[in-house]
Amino acid sequence: MIEIKDNEAWITLSGRLDTATAPKVEETLRAALFEAPAVRRIVIDATNLSYISSSGLRVILGLRKLCATTEMHHVQKDVRAVLDLTGIGKLLVIS
Amino acid sequence: MERILKLKQIFDITLGVMLIGTLVFFFAFGSCLWIARQEVTRGTDEMMQRNIAYVQEYINGELSRVEDACYTLASNTFGDVVRHEDGSSHVAINPKTFQQPSEEACYEMMESFLGANPLITGVAVGFEPYVYPALNAKFGFAPFVVRVGDELRRYQIGEFVDYRKEDWYRVPTTSGHQYWTDPFEEQTQQQWVAAFTIPLYGWGNRLVGTMALAMNVGEFADRLRKASPYEGAELVLLSDSVDYYASLPFHYVFTNSHSGGTYMLVCPEREVMGGLEHMQRDISIIGLISLLLMIVLFIFLFRHMQKINIAKAGMESELTIASNIQMAMIPKLYPAFPDRSELDLYGYLRPAKSVGGDLYDYFIHGDKFFFAVGDVSGKGVPASLFMAVVRALFRNITLHSDKPAEIASALNTALSDGNETNVFCTMFIGVLDLKTGHLSYCNAGHNAPVIRRRDAENKPVVSYMKPEVNLALGVFPAFSFSGEETDLKQGEALLLYTDGVTEAENAAHEQFGEQAVLDCLHRTREMSLLTAKDFVDHLVAEIDQHADGVDQSDDITILVVEYKGK
């Protein structure tokens, strides 16, 4: 789910973001963000994101490269652990 | 080649299944057909029963009309009809009241009777020779009146035939009661008739003669013909005196016996089973066509599979080569440094697929031992390509720097350059001074290693290190990596691994877990598995035991480094 307004992209991720789902998610986000190049802030709602694999991290990294201010809200414990372990959490604003 | 042989097995199995399927089809088809034939036969039997019941009713009705007429004529002319309980009957002439008619009177009586009974085609009375002695006929007096068209003709049978030897006279006079003759061709009219005969007895039970009424049974044949529903068969009525054998291959035979005879229908089976035989033929043809189509399709598919398989075999052999190349990048000879007593180490790498994205590496420059364990995001060929790049860069960069943070930084810059796919690599890089045991390391987003320390009493204490995480390599070129330092005492060791170890799952999706790694360390100590190799082998065995046959989902890499001291 992605919604773009006033140079901000609000993204909702849910379920598992792994090798099986990541390509589809990446394609969707890429297409949406391509049309709105002036995004200054990306906000990810991870309330229902239960699992993230290294393929999923690549998607997050792609977003982070697009926009320096990338936030992840309501991150679950397991997902948080993966973000911290790889250091990628440091690149994001996590809450 | 092995693949193609396997294909041959698939071919054999499929062919076998097809043959069995065909057999089952024909068996099922045959069974259905057999049941259907039983049903058709049963239905035909029922129909024949009904048809015969109609015909029988008609025939019996006609016969009993003739019999009644006969009894009426006999009682009017000669005397009482005596009926016995068993159904037999004869005519008893009362000599006191009976006036023997003249020959002419006989004919007239018979003519008037025929005139009144159109059903009857002829009447004959045969007398014993003694009854009309004056006539002086050759064989006796046997007046016979027959209907020929509209006129009635008189004959004296006794002038030219010994009627007393003919069935119509002989049988009732011998048996003493009434009798239906078999149908015979009546000469004057050239029509098929049957005659009802009854013996006449005089005073003292002396035989006087026989009276016979003939009826046309041609109508019976018509009725029987109509009762048979099949063109190639006729229903026949066999009299009791006819022997028959009711069995004929490929024929439907129906018999129905009554006191008056046996009804019998013999018919070629294909007429009775007409519809069924068409169905049988159609289904057989459809079955054969389907079978042929199946075989053609199967051969086509098999050819196609063969092509794919050859291509696949080619690809697999390429993957095998790639795997060999990748494994050749990883140091595997042990003892790794036979002339270095300061170290005991062992590395293990098992990819989940033919090629993988995990790596470990180590070497010695001077008195510095460089080592690293890395994990490229993703699996398979893409990860393995990235892994090869990481390993080459690592070897290159370490030529110029022995500081892990600098090495990580340089690797990160090189890998981030043009990394559009955002593939990244977590890595733990360490440099151990073999003289002093001084260890410097940098953790680039990798799992924290396990460290085995020695306490004041030289007892081993095992725990996870808590290194600074930094960031995985290849993500952001500008990231500043920071390294850490510690000192290893004699007998202290590091266990590095990738998440394929802790995240190895069993069928219930339970992960091996970090605690299990620590537990394993304790157990190996108790089991006196002291060398790095023994420990790694045991850990791998425990992981496999945990997975219990479930496919390995991620690459598994373990590197154990023990500092033995100077």
XYZ file of C-alpha atoms in Angstrom:
661
model
C 0.000 0.000 0.000
C 1.430 3.341 -0.941
C -0.042 6.793 -0.768
C 1.772 9.904 -1.923
C 0.831 13.392 -0.822
C 2.715 16.674 -0.421
C 6.123 15.207 -1.227
C 5.613 12.475 1.347
C 5.146 8.777 0.646
C 3.158 6.810 3.187
C 3.724 3.092 2.815
C 2.022 0.277 4.687
C 3.807 -3.108 4.764
C 2.198 -6.235 6.150
C 2.879 -9.954 6.415
C 6.226 -11.374 5.352
C 8.677 -9.424 3.231
C 10.934 -12.204 1.930
C 12.341 -13.680 -1.268
C 8.855 -14.637 -2.414
C 7.150 -11.260 -1.845
C 9.951 -8.729 -2.141
C 10.149 -8.510 -5.978
C 6.449 -7.688 -6.248
C 6.614 -5.091 -3.474
C 9.738 -3.561 -4.966
C 8.111 -3.276 -8.379
C 4.975 -1.662 -6.946
C 6.923 0.879 -4.901
C 9.310 1.622 -7.730
C 6.443 2.317 -10.127
C 4.646 4.563 -7.633
C 7.727 6.514 -6.604
C 8.919 6.898 -10.169
C 5.879 9.063 -10.875
C 6.567 11.235 -7.843
C 10.264 12.066 -7.977
C 10.054 14.904 -5.481
C 9.435 12.729 -2.424
C 11.204 14.235 0.602
C 10.032 11.867 3.270
C 9.081 8.200 3.273
C 7.044 6.855 6.165
C 6.629 3.099 6.490
C 3.940 1.699 8.741
C 5.312 -1.698 9.807
C 2.607 -2.512 12.362
C 1.650 -5.716 10.541
C 5.058 -6.582 9.120
C 5.903 -9.844 10.859
C 9.076 -10.914 9.081
C 11.771 -9.387 6.936
C 14.533 -11.275 5.142
C 17.648 -9.988 3.431
C 15.627 -9.641 0.207
C 13.193 -7.468 2.167
C 16.061 -5.395 3.527
C 17.096 -4.674 -0.042
C 13.674 -3.131 -0.661
C 14.043 -0.926 2.436
C 17.563 0.025 1.342
C 16.228 0.980 -2.087
C 13.743 3.337 -0.422
C 16.442 4.763 1.822
C 18.593 5.495 -1.231
C 15.702 7.349 -2.850
C 15.049 9.474 0.162
C 17.355 10.281 3.039
C 14.481 10.679 5.451
C 12.966 7.251 5.671
C 11.004 6.347 8.754
C 9.655 3.047 9.991
C 6.935 3.121 12.584
C 5.518 0.449 14.875
C 8.317 -1.998 14.015
C 7.855 -5.482 15.527
C 10.589 -6.980 17.674
C 11.847 -9.589 15.188
C 11.968 -7.115 12.349
C 13.722 -4.631 14.589
C 16.331 -7.262 15.455
C 17.126 -7.846 11.795
C 17.363 -4.096 11.113
C 19.715 -3.645 14.054
C 21.802 -6.706 13.311
C 22.680 -5.559 9.830
C 23.107 -1.949 10.874
C 20.481 -0.878 8.397
C 18.358 0.370 11.297
C 20.940 3.092 11.741
C 20.015 4.535 8.377
C 16.355 4.854 9.260
C 14.267 6.671 11.791
C 12.702 3.812 13.690
C 9.956 3.939 16.241
C 23.574 -39.015 -18.876
C 22.270 -40.027 -15.512
C 19.381 -37.618 -16.035
C 18.518 -39.175 -19.347
C 18.560 -42.618 -17.767
C 16.144 -41.352 -15.139
C 13.951 -40.113 -17.975
C 13.966 -43.631 -19.348
C 12.613 -44.819 -16.019
C 9.896 -42.159 -16.156
C 9.113 -43.375 -19.663
C 8.817 -46.975 -18.468
C 6.689 -46.036 -15.476
C 4.357 -43.842 -17.516
C 4.027 -46.505 -20.169
C 3.271 -49.055 -17.469
C 0.656 -46.804 -15.921
C -0.881 -46.275 -19.342
C -0.990 -49.997 -20.038
C -2.517 -50.718 -16.652
C -4.983 -47.880 -17.246
C -5.910 -49.404 -20.582
C -6.382 -52.826 -19.015
C -8.510 -51.344 -16.251
C -10.538 -49.471 -18.858
C -11.216 -52.585 -20.891
C -11.938 -54.625 -17.782
C -14.427 -52.017 -16.543
C -15.873 -51.718 -20.024
C -16.148 -55.504 -20.307
C -17.843 -55.763 -16.922
C -20.331 -53.049 -17.827
C -20.992 -54.790 -21.105
C -21.531 -58.110 -19.373
C -23.974 -56.547 -16.922
C -25.723 -54.761 -19.774
C -26.045 -58.047 -21.677
C -27.543 -59.692 -18.602
C -30.013 -56.853 -18.364
C -30.929 -56.994 -22.038
C -31.357 -60.773 -21.812
C -33.551 -60.404 -18.752
C -35.618 -57.726 -20.475
C -35.976 -59.893 -23.574
C -36.998 -62.851 -21.429
C -39.719 -60.776 -19.814
C -40.916 -59.485 -23.151
C -41.031 -63.012 -24.559
C -42.977 -64.207 -21.519
C -45.564 -61.507 -22.148
C -45.742 -62.096 -25.889
C -46.061 -65.823 -25.374
C -48.775 -65.330 -22.781
C -50.830 -63.470 -25.407
C -50.212 -66.061 -28.110
C -50.896 -68.859 -25.700
C -54.162 -67.325 -24.624
C -55.219 -67.044 -28.236
C -54.108 -70.554 -29.186
C -55.606 -72.169 -26.095
C -58.837 -70.282 -26.722
C -59.035 -71.559 -30.299
C -58.162 -75.074 -29.234
C -60.775 -75.160 -26.508
C -63.405 -73.878 -28.949
C -62.589 -76.805 -31.206
C -62.689 -79.175 -28.234
C -66.045 -77.765 -27.107
C -67.445 -78.105 -30.613
C -66.198 -81.664 -30.706
C -67.842 -82.529 -27.381
C -71.092 -80.902 -28.516
C -71.114 -82.825 -31.780
C -70.249 -86.073 -30.007
C -72.950 -85.734 -27.375
C -75.564 -84.684 -29.973
C -74.724 -87.515 -32.292
C -73.371 -90.450 -30.360
C -73.857 -90.288 -26.643
C -72.410 -89.054 -23.394
C -69.009 -87.473 -23.126
C -67.298 -89.132 -20.180
C -64.750 -86.875 -18.488
C -62.275 -88.208 -15.969
C -60.638 -86.306 -13.168
C -57.227 -86.415 -14.856
C -58.725 -84.462 -17.794
C -59.001 -87.419 -20.124
C -62.289 -88.045 -21.826
C -64.021 -90.358 -24.289
C -67.488 -90.785 -25.698
C -69.684 -93.577 -24.433
C -72.466 -94.619 -26.805
C -75.621 -95.761 -25.097
C -76.810 -98.743 -27.171
C -80.328 -98.447 -25.771
C -80.955 -94.972 -27.103
C -78.489 -94.811 -29.961
C -79.810 -95.299 -33.465
C -76.930 -96.048 -35.859
C -77.292 -93.552 -38.725
C -77.066 -94.497 -42.331
C -73.927 -93.548 -44.259
C -75.773 -90.726 -45.929
C -77.075 -89.501 -42.588
C -73.509 -89.435 -41.317
C -72.410 -87.150 -44.118
C -75.418 -84.887 -43.668
C -74.850 -84.517 -39.972
C -71.218 -83.650 -40.550
C -72.129 -81.150 -43.267
C -74.658 -79.396 -41.091
C -72.117 -79.284 -38.281
C -69.459 -77.744 -40.511
C -71.995 -75.222 -41.751
C -72.643 -74.114 -38.186
C -68.983 -74.068 -37.093
C -66.849 -71.993 -39.465
C -63.809 -72.512 -37.212
C -63.661 -76.171 -38.098
C -62.196 -76.997 -41.480
C -63.075 -80.667 -41.582
C -64.772 -83.477 -39.693
C -63.932 -87.133 -39.950
C -65.336 -90.144 -38.151
C -63.489 -93.423 -38.466
C -65.481 -96.542 -37.592
C -64.200 -99.983 -36.747
C -64.867 -102.230 -39.728
C -67.526 -104.180 -37.883
C -69.775 -101.141 -37.492
C -70.723 -100.770 -41.177
C -70.032 -104.266 -42.511
C -72.403 -103.913 -45.439
C -70.391 -101.148 -47.047
C -67.648 -103.517 -48.013
C -65.057 -100.753 -48.229
C -61.397 -101.636 -48.531
C -60.363 -100.433 -45.066
C -63.663 -99.614 -43.379
C -66.076 -96.707 -43.177
C -64.501 -93.317 -42.453
C -66.625 -90.427 -43.728
C -64.780 -87.146 -44.065
C -66.284 -83.774 -44.894
C -63.937 -80.928 -45.643
C -64.459 -77.282 -46.331
C -62.927 -76.191 -49.628
C -63.590 -72.545 -50.077
C -67.350 -72.123 -49.796
C -68.274 -75.680 -50.608
C -68.153 -78.847 -48.553
C -66.705 -82.008 -50.056
C -67.324 -85.579 -49.019
C -64.697 -88.305 -48.922
C -64.744 -91.881 -47.761
C -61.210 -92.191 -46.454
C -61.650 -95.917 -45.882
C -61.636 -96.492 -49.624
C -58.023 -95.507 -50.156
C -56.234 -95.183 -46.784
C -55.880 -97.558 -43.880
C -56.955 -94.797 -41.506
C -56.706 -97.108 -38.537
C -52.927 -96.868 -38.801
C -52.915 -93.078 -38.895
C -52.195 -91.040 -35.794
C -55.575 -89.355 -35.602
C -57.237 -92.734 -35.289
C -54.580 -94.892 -33.759
C -53.451 -92.732 -30.826
C -56.854 -92.078 -29.191
C -58.044 -95.608 -29.732
C -54.856 -96.973 -28.180
C -54.786 -94.585 -25.227
C -58.558 -94.551 -24.729
C -58.929 -90.790 -24.517
C -58.888 -87.556 -26.518
C -55.809 -86.403 -28.441
C -54.539 -83.398 -30.411
C -52.519 -84.466 -33.411
C -49.368 -82.680 -34.458
C -50.037 -80.233 -37.258
C -49.929 -81.919 -40.651
C -50.505 -80.820 -44.179
C -54.010 -81.588 -45.184
C -53.925 -82.911 -48.784
C -57.222 -81.583 -50.153
C -56.732 -78.014 -49.055
C -52.951 -77.973 -48.833
C -53.121 -76.197 -45.539
C -51.649 -76.956 -42.169
C -54.166 -78.413 -39.816
C -54.238 -80.017 -36.428
C -56.996 -82.395 -35.423
C -58.740 -82.979 -32.148
C -59.768 -86.587 -31.831
C -61.837 -88.483 -29.321
C -62.491 -92.250 -29.172
C -66.056 -93.644 -29.297
C -66.959 -96.675 -27.223
C -70.095 -98.782 -27.444
C -71.727 -101.319 -25.222
C -69.284 -103.181 -22.981
C -66.612 -100.613 -23.718
C -66.220 -101.994 -27.195
C -64.370 -99.609 -29.466
C -66.656 -98.151 -32.095
C -64.376 -95.617 -33.721
C -62.881 -92.140 -33.499
C -64.208 -88.711 -34.232
C -61.780 -86.014 -35.446
C -62.217 -82.265 -35.927
C -59.550 -80.463 -37.918
C -58.716 -76.816 -37.604
C -56.441 -74.560 -39.624
C -53.341 -73.800 -37.580
C -51.900 -71.425 -40.182
C -53.294 -68.570 -38.111
C -51.234 -69.840 -35.165
C -48.067 -69.451 -37.210
C -49.035 -65.862 -38.032
C -49.613 -65.104 -34.378
C -46.327 -66.723 -33.366
C -44.506 -64.790 -36.052
C -45.951 -61.534 -34.766
C -44.960 -62.418 -31.216
C -41.304 -62.558 -32.214
C -39.789 -59.091 -32.202
C -36.727 -60.017 -34.233
C -36.435 -60.371 -37.966
C -33.972 -63.208 -37.948
C -35.940 -65.407 -35.587
C -39.332 -67.014 -35.388
C -41.150 -68.120 -32.343
C -42.129 -71.742 -32.753
C -44.487 -73.918 -30.808
C -43.116 -77.397 -30.401
C -45.471 -80.174 -29.531
C -44.598 -82.501 -26.695
C -43.525 -85.181 -29.111
C -40.686 -83.098 -30.499
C -37.242 -83.397 -28.967
C -35.228 -80.232 -28.929
C -31.827 -79.095 -27.817
C -31.958 -75.465 -26.745
C -28.390 -74.242 -26.862
C -26.563 -72.554 -29.682
C -23.423 -70.443 -29.458
C -23.885 -66.728 -30.212
C -27.635 -67.200 -30.148
C -30.291 -66.073 -27.798
C -32.475 -69.050 -26.918
C -35.735 -68.704 -25.120
C -37.940 -71.656 -24.185
C -41.162 -71.788 -22.304
C -42.782 -75.175 -21.724
C -46.495 -75.733 -21.185
C -48.696 -78.765 -21.083
C -49.586 -78.103 -24.696
C -46.021 -77.901 -25.913
C -42.924 -75.758 -25.773
C -42.562 -72.255 -27.107
C -39.083 -71.651 -28.371
C -37.258 -68.691 -29.838
C -33.766 -69.012 -31.269
C -32.274 -65.784 -32.439
C -28.804 -64.602 -33.425
C -27.469 -62.704 -30.445
C -26.549 -59.616 -32.435
C -30.260 -59.026 -33.133
C -31.185 -59.146 -29.478
C -28.109 -57.155 -28.439
C -28.351 -54.877 -31.452
C -28.010 -51.536 -29.665
C -25.536 -52.956 -27.241
C -23.262 -54.259 -29.956
C -23.247 -50.840 -31.587
C -22.357 -49.327 -28.238
C -19.655 -51.916 -27.717
C -18.179 -51.119 -31.105
C -18.388 -47.352 -30.574
C -16.831 -47.450 -27.116
C -14.067 -49.770 -28.333
C -13.277 -47.375 -31.173
C -13.356 -44.349 -28.866
C -11.168 -46.199 -26.357
C -8.637 -47.132 -29.018
C -8.559 -43.602 -30.443
C -8.070 -42.178 -26.944
C -5.287 -44.653 -26.326
C -3.592 -43.718 -29.580
C -3.959 -40.005 -28.787
C -2.548 -40.631 -25.333
C 0.435 -42.484 -26.776
C 1.069 -39.755 -29.355
C 0.762 -37.059 -26.697
C 2.990 -39.035 -24.378
C 5.692 -39.472 -27.017
C 5.473 -35.770 -27.863
C 5.758 -34.780 -24.205
C 8.562 -37.231 -23.662
C 10.544 -35.765 -26.579
C 9.925 -32.299 -25.190
C 11.002 -33.357 -21.702
C 14.114 -34.915 -23.153
C 15.075 -31.603 -24.759
C 14.403 -29.669 -21.575
C 16.284 -32.246 -19.614
C 19.332 -32.038 -21.814
C 19.269 -28.254 -21.457
C 18.778 -28.627 -17.717
C 21.571 -31.156 -17.466
C 23.804 -28.680 -19.277
C 22.840 -25.935 -16.876
C 23.380 -28.183 -13.911
C 26.813 -29.145 -15.056
C 27.586 -25.433 -15.391
C 26.293 -24.906 -11.883
C 28.480 -27.740 -10.657
C 31.498 -26.083 -12.243
C 30.481 -22.744 -10.705
C 30.141 -24.437 -7.345
C 33.594 -25.964 -7.701
C 35.054 -22.577 -8.589
C 33.348 -20.977 -5.622
C 34.497 -23.654 -3.202
C 38.017 -23.308 -4.558
C 37.998 -19.678 -3.316
C 37.550 -20.924 0.212
C 40.528 -22.265 2.139
C 39.911 -25.878 2.951
C 43.231 -27.523 3.640
C 43.878 -28.564 7.240
C 45.895 -28.086 9.237
C 45.753 -24.645 7.625
C 49.135 -23.476 8.885
C 51.185 -26.501 9.930
C 54.134 -24.311 10.930
C 52.015 -22.083 13.174
C 51.405 -23.512 16.615
C 49.622 -20.341 17.780
C 46.396 -21.273 16.001
C 43.822 -24.013 15.848
C 41.161 -23.219 13.282
C 38.541 -24.876 11.150
C 36.092 -23.508 8.591
C 32.958 -25.063 7.203
C 30.643 -23.875 4.411
C 27.628 -25.687 2.997
C 25.477 -23.756 0.504
C 21.703 -24.330 0.412
C 21.826 -24.465 -3.379
C 24.611 -25.444 -5.785
C 26.222 -22.083 -5.202
C 25.720 -19.712 -2.307
C 26.332 -16.241 -0.970
C 28.168 -17.151 2.230
C 31.902 -16.916 2.529
C 34.738 -17.235 4.959
C 38.369 -16.500 4.384
C 41.626 -16.373 6.342
C 45.327 -16.042 5.727
C 48.461 -14.931 7.503
C 50.535 -11.883 6.600
C 53.656 -11.737 8.663
C 52.480 -12.323 12.217
C 48.946 -11.125 11.518
C 46.132 -13.571 11.040
C 43.334 -12.090 8.879
C 39.937 -13.737 8.951
C 36.386 -12.927 7.900
C 32.944 -14.477 7.693
C 30.377 -12.914 5.374
C 26.815 -13.394 4.238
C 25.534 -11.903 0.987
C 21.822 -11.085 0.947
C 19.840 -13.561 -1.120
C 20.877 -16.987 -2.327
C 21.964 -18.860 -5.421
C 23.768 -17.545 -8.460
C 23.255 -13.762 -7.915
C 24.544 -13.983 -4.348
C 27.454 -16.186 -5.397
C 28.599 -13.628 -7.982
C 28.565 -10.915 -5.352
C 30.334 -13.205 -2.911
C 33.165 -13.789 -5.404
C 33.577 -10.036 -5.772
C 33.618 -9.570 -1.982
C 36.235 -12.271 -1.532
C 38.488 -10.834 -4.278
C 38.162 -7.316 -2.856
C 38.913 -8.602 0.668
C 42.142 -10.238 -0.463
C 43.120 -7.104 -2.348
C 42.311 -4.565 0.335
C 44.059 -6.522 3.087
C 47.295 -6.118 1.178
C 47.186 -2.451 2.074
C 45.596 -2.372 5.502
C 45.546 -4.479 8.653
C 42.840 -2.425 10.386
C 39.411 -4.116 10.153
C 37.488 -0.807 10.161
C 39.573 0.459 7.251
C 39.144 -2.822 5.422
C 35.374 -2.655 5.950
C 35.290 0.938 4.787
C 37.236 0.176 1.627
C 35.112 -2.871 0.894
C 31.958 -0.830 1.439
C 33.070 1.918 -0.911
C 34.014 -0.547 -3.637
C 30.833 -2.618 -3.290
C 28.506 0.391 -3.076
C 29.799 1.720 -6.341
C 27.062 1.187 -8.900
C 25.204 -1.301 -6.709
C 21.783 -0.712 -8.239
C 20.262 -3.952 -7.043
C 20.933 -3.076 -3.389
C 22.522 -6.458 -2.763
C 24.558 -6.205 0.402
C 26.936 -8.305 2.443
C 27.171 -8.579 6.193
C 30.657 -9.370 7.382
C 32.729 -9.859 10.463
C 36.375 -8.972 9.870
C 39.099 -9.774 12.362
C 42.872 -9.353 12.531
C 44.698 -11.306 15.231
C 48.264 -10.570 16.186
C 49.698 -14.028 16.679
C 52.520 -12.769 18.831
C 50.434 -10.889 21.371
C 46.925 -12.232 20.998
C 45.706 -8.733 20.291
C 42.511 -8.883 18.298
C 41.034 -6.025 16.323
C 37.758 -6.505 14.584
C 34.934 -4.771 12.786
C 31.391 -6.032 12.544
C 29.635 -4.902 9.360
C 26.063 -5.842 10.170
C 26.921 -9.472 10.872
C 25.764 -11.884 13.583
C 27.655 -11.430 16.805
C 30.320 -14.179 17.181
C 30.584 -16.421 20.223
C 33.688 -15.896 22.326
C 35.222 -18.386 24.731
C 37.099 -16.648 27.466
C 39.129 -18.015 30.388
C 38.261 -16.905 33.867
C 40.722 -16.363 36.690
C 40.834 -20.127 37.316
C 41.431 -20.800 33.620
C 37.930 -22.250 33.215
C 36.230 -21.570 29.903
C 33.366 -19.049 29.885
C 31.271 -18.927 26.761
C 29.168 -15.953 25.660
C 28.077 -13.922 22.676
C 30.231 -10.899 21.909
C 28.476 -7.567 21.787
C 30.293 -5.824 18.980
C 29.184 -2.528 17.515
C 26.988 -3.324 14.546
C 28.020 -0.691 11.978
C 26.270 -1.324 8.627
C 26.185 -4.125 6.090
C 28.634 -3.651 3.214
C 27.596 -2.315 -0.167
C 24.726 -0.144 0.990
C 25.969 3.398 1.600
C 29.410 4.435 0.418
C 29.715 7.268 2.908
C 29.206 5.196 6.026
C 31.919 5.474 8.612
C 32.894 2.101 10.089
C 34.347 1.850 13.520
C 36.457 -1.019 14.781
C 36.981 -2.493 18.252
C 39.808 -4.207 19.994
C 40.392 -6.856 22.639
C 43.067 -9.306 23.719
C 42.855 -13.078 23.501
C 44.580 -15.146 26.110
C 45.937 -18.589 25.491
C 43.083 -21.037 24.986
C 40.527 -18.392 24.174
C 38.582 -18.791 20.985
C 36.078 -17.213 18.593
C 33.180 -18.930 16.866
C 31.951 -17.076 13.791
C 28.929 -18.204 11.851
C 26.184 -17.025 9.515
C 22.467 -16.984 10.255
C 22.063 -20.266 8.326
C 23.192 -21.877 11.605
C 20.844 -20.212 14.077
C 17.938 -20.075 11.627
C 18.135 -23.714 10.499
C 14.525 -24.911 10.711
C 12.912 -28.261 11.319
C 9.551 -29.384 9.919
C 7.719 -27.420 12.654
C 9.570 -24.251 11.601
C 11.462 -24.157 14.892
C 14.830 -22.460 14.519
C 18.039 -23.953 15.851
C 18.584 -20.754 17.850
C 21.491 -18.936 19.461
C 21.239 -20.714 22.791
C 21.658 -24.085 21.066
C 25.044 -22.919 19.776
C 26.188 -22.124 23.323
C 24.771 -25.436 24.596
C 26.637 -27.263 21.896
C 29.861 -25.618 23.000
C 29.322 -26.904 26.539
C 28.484 -30.368 25.349
C 31.561 -30.711 23.161
C 33.679 -29.725 26.129
C 32.098 -32.477 28.201
C 32.637 -34.892 25.336
C 36.291 -33.814 25.158
C 35.881 -32.692 21.596
C 38.568 -30.095 21.952
C 39.879 -29.286 18.512
C 38.251 -26.707 16.266
C 37.447 -29.387 13.685
C 35.842 -31.724 16.240
C 33.689 -28.918 17.507
C 32.563 -27.772 14.064
C 31.769 -31.333 12.987
C 29.682 -31.820 16.096
C 27.838 -28.522 15.663
C 26.973 -29.414 12.053
C 25.741 -32.821 13.239
C 23.501 -31.147 15.836
C 22.116 -28.731 13.233
C 21.320 -31.612 10.878
C 19.743 -33.540 13.720
C 17.576 -30.520 14.496
C 16.538 -30.066 10.839
C 15.703 -33.794 10.696
C 15.754 -34.055 6.914
C 14.113 -30.712 6.182
C 15.793 -28.993 3.226
C 18.440 -26.511 4.240
C 16.987 -23.089 3.420
C 20.087 -20.927 3.855
C 23.824 -21.360 3.470
C 25.559 -22.604 6.618
C 28.999 -21.253 7.457
C 31.058 -21.784 10.616
C 34.578 -20.611 11.377
C 36.292 -21.420 14.673
C 39.563 -19.718 15.627
C 41.396 -20.643 18.827
C 44.415 -18.717 19.985
C 46.875 -21.223 21.420
C 49.378 -18.567 22.489
C 53.017 -18.166 21.766
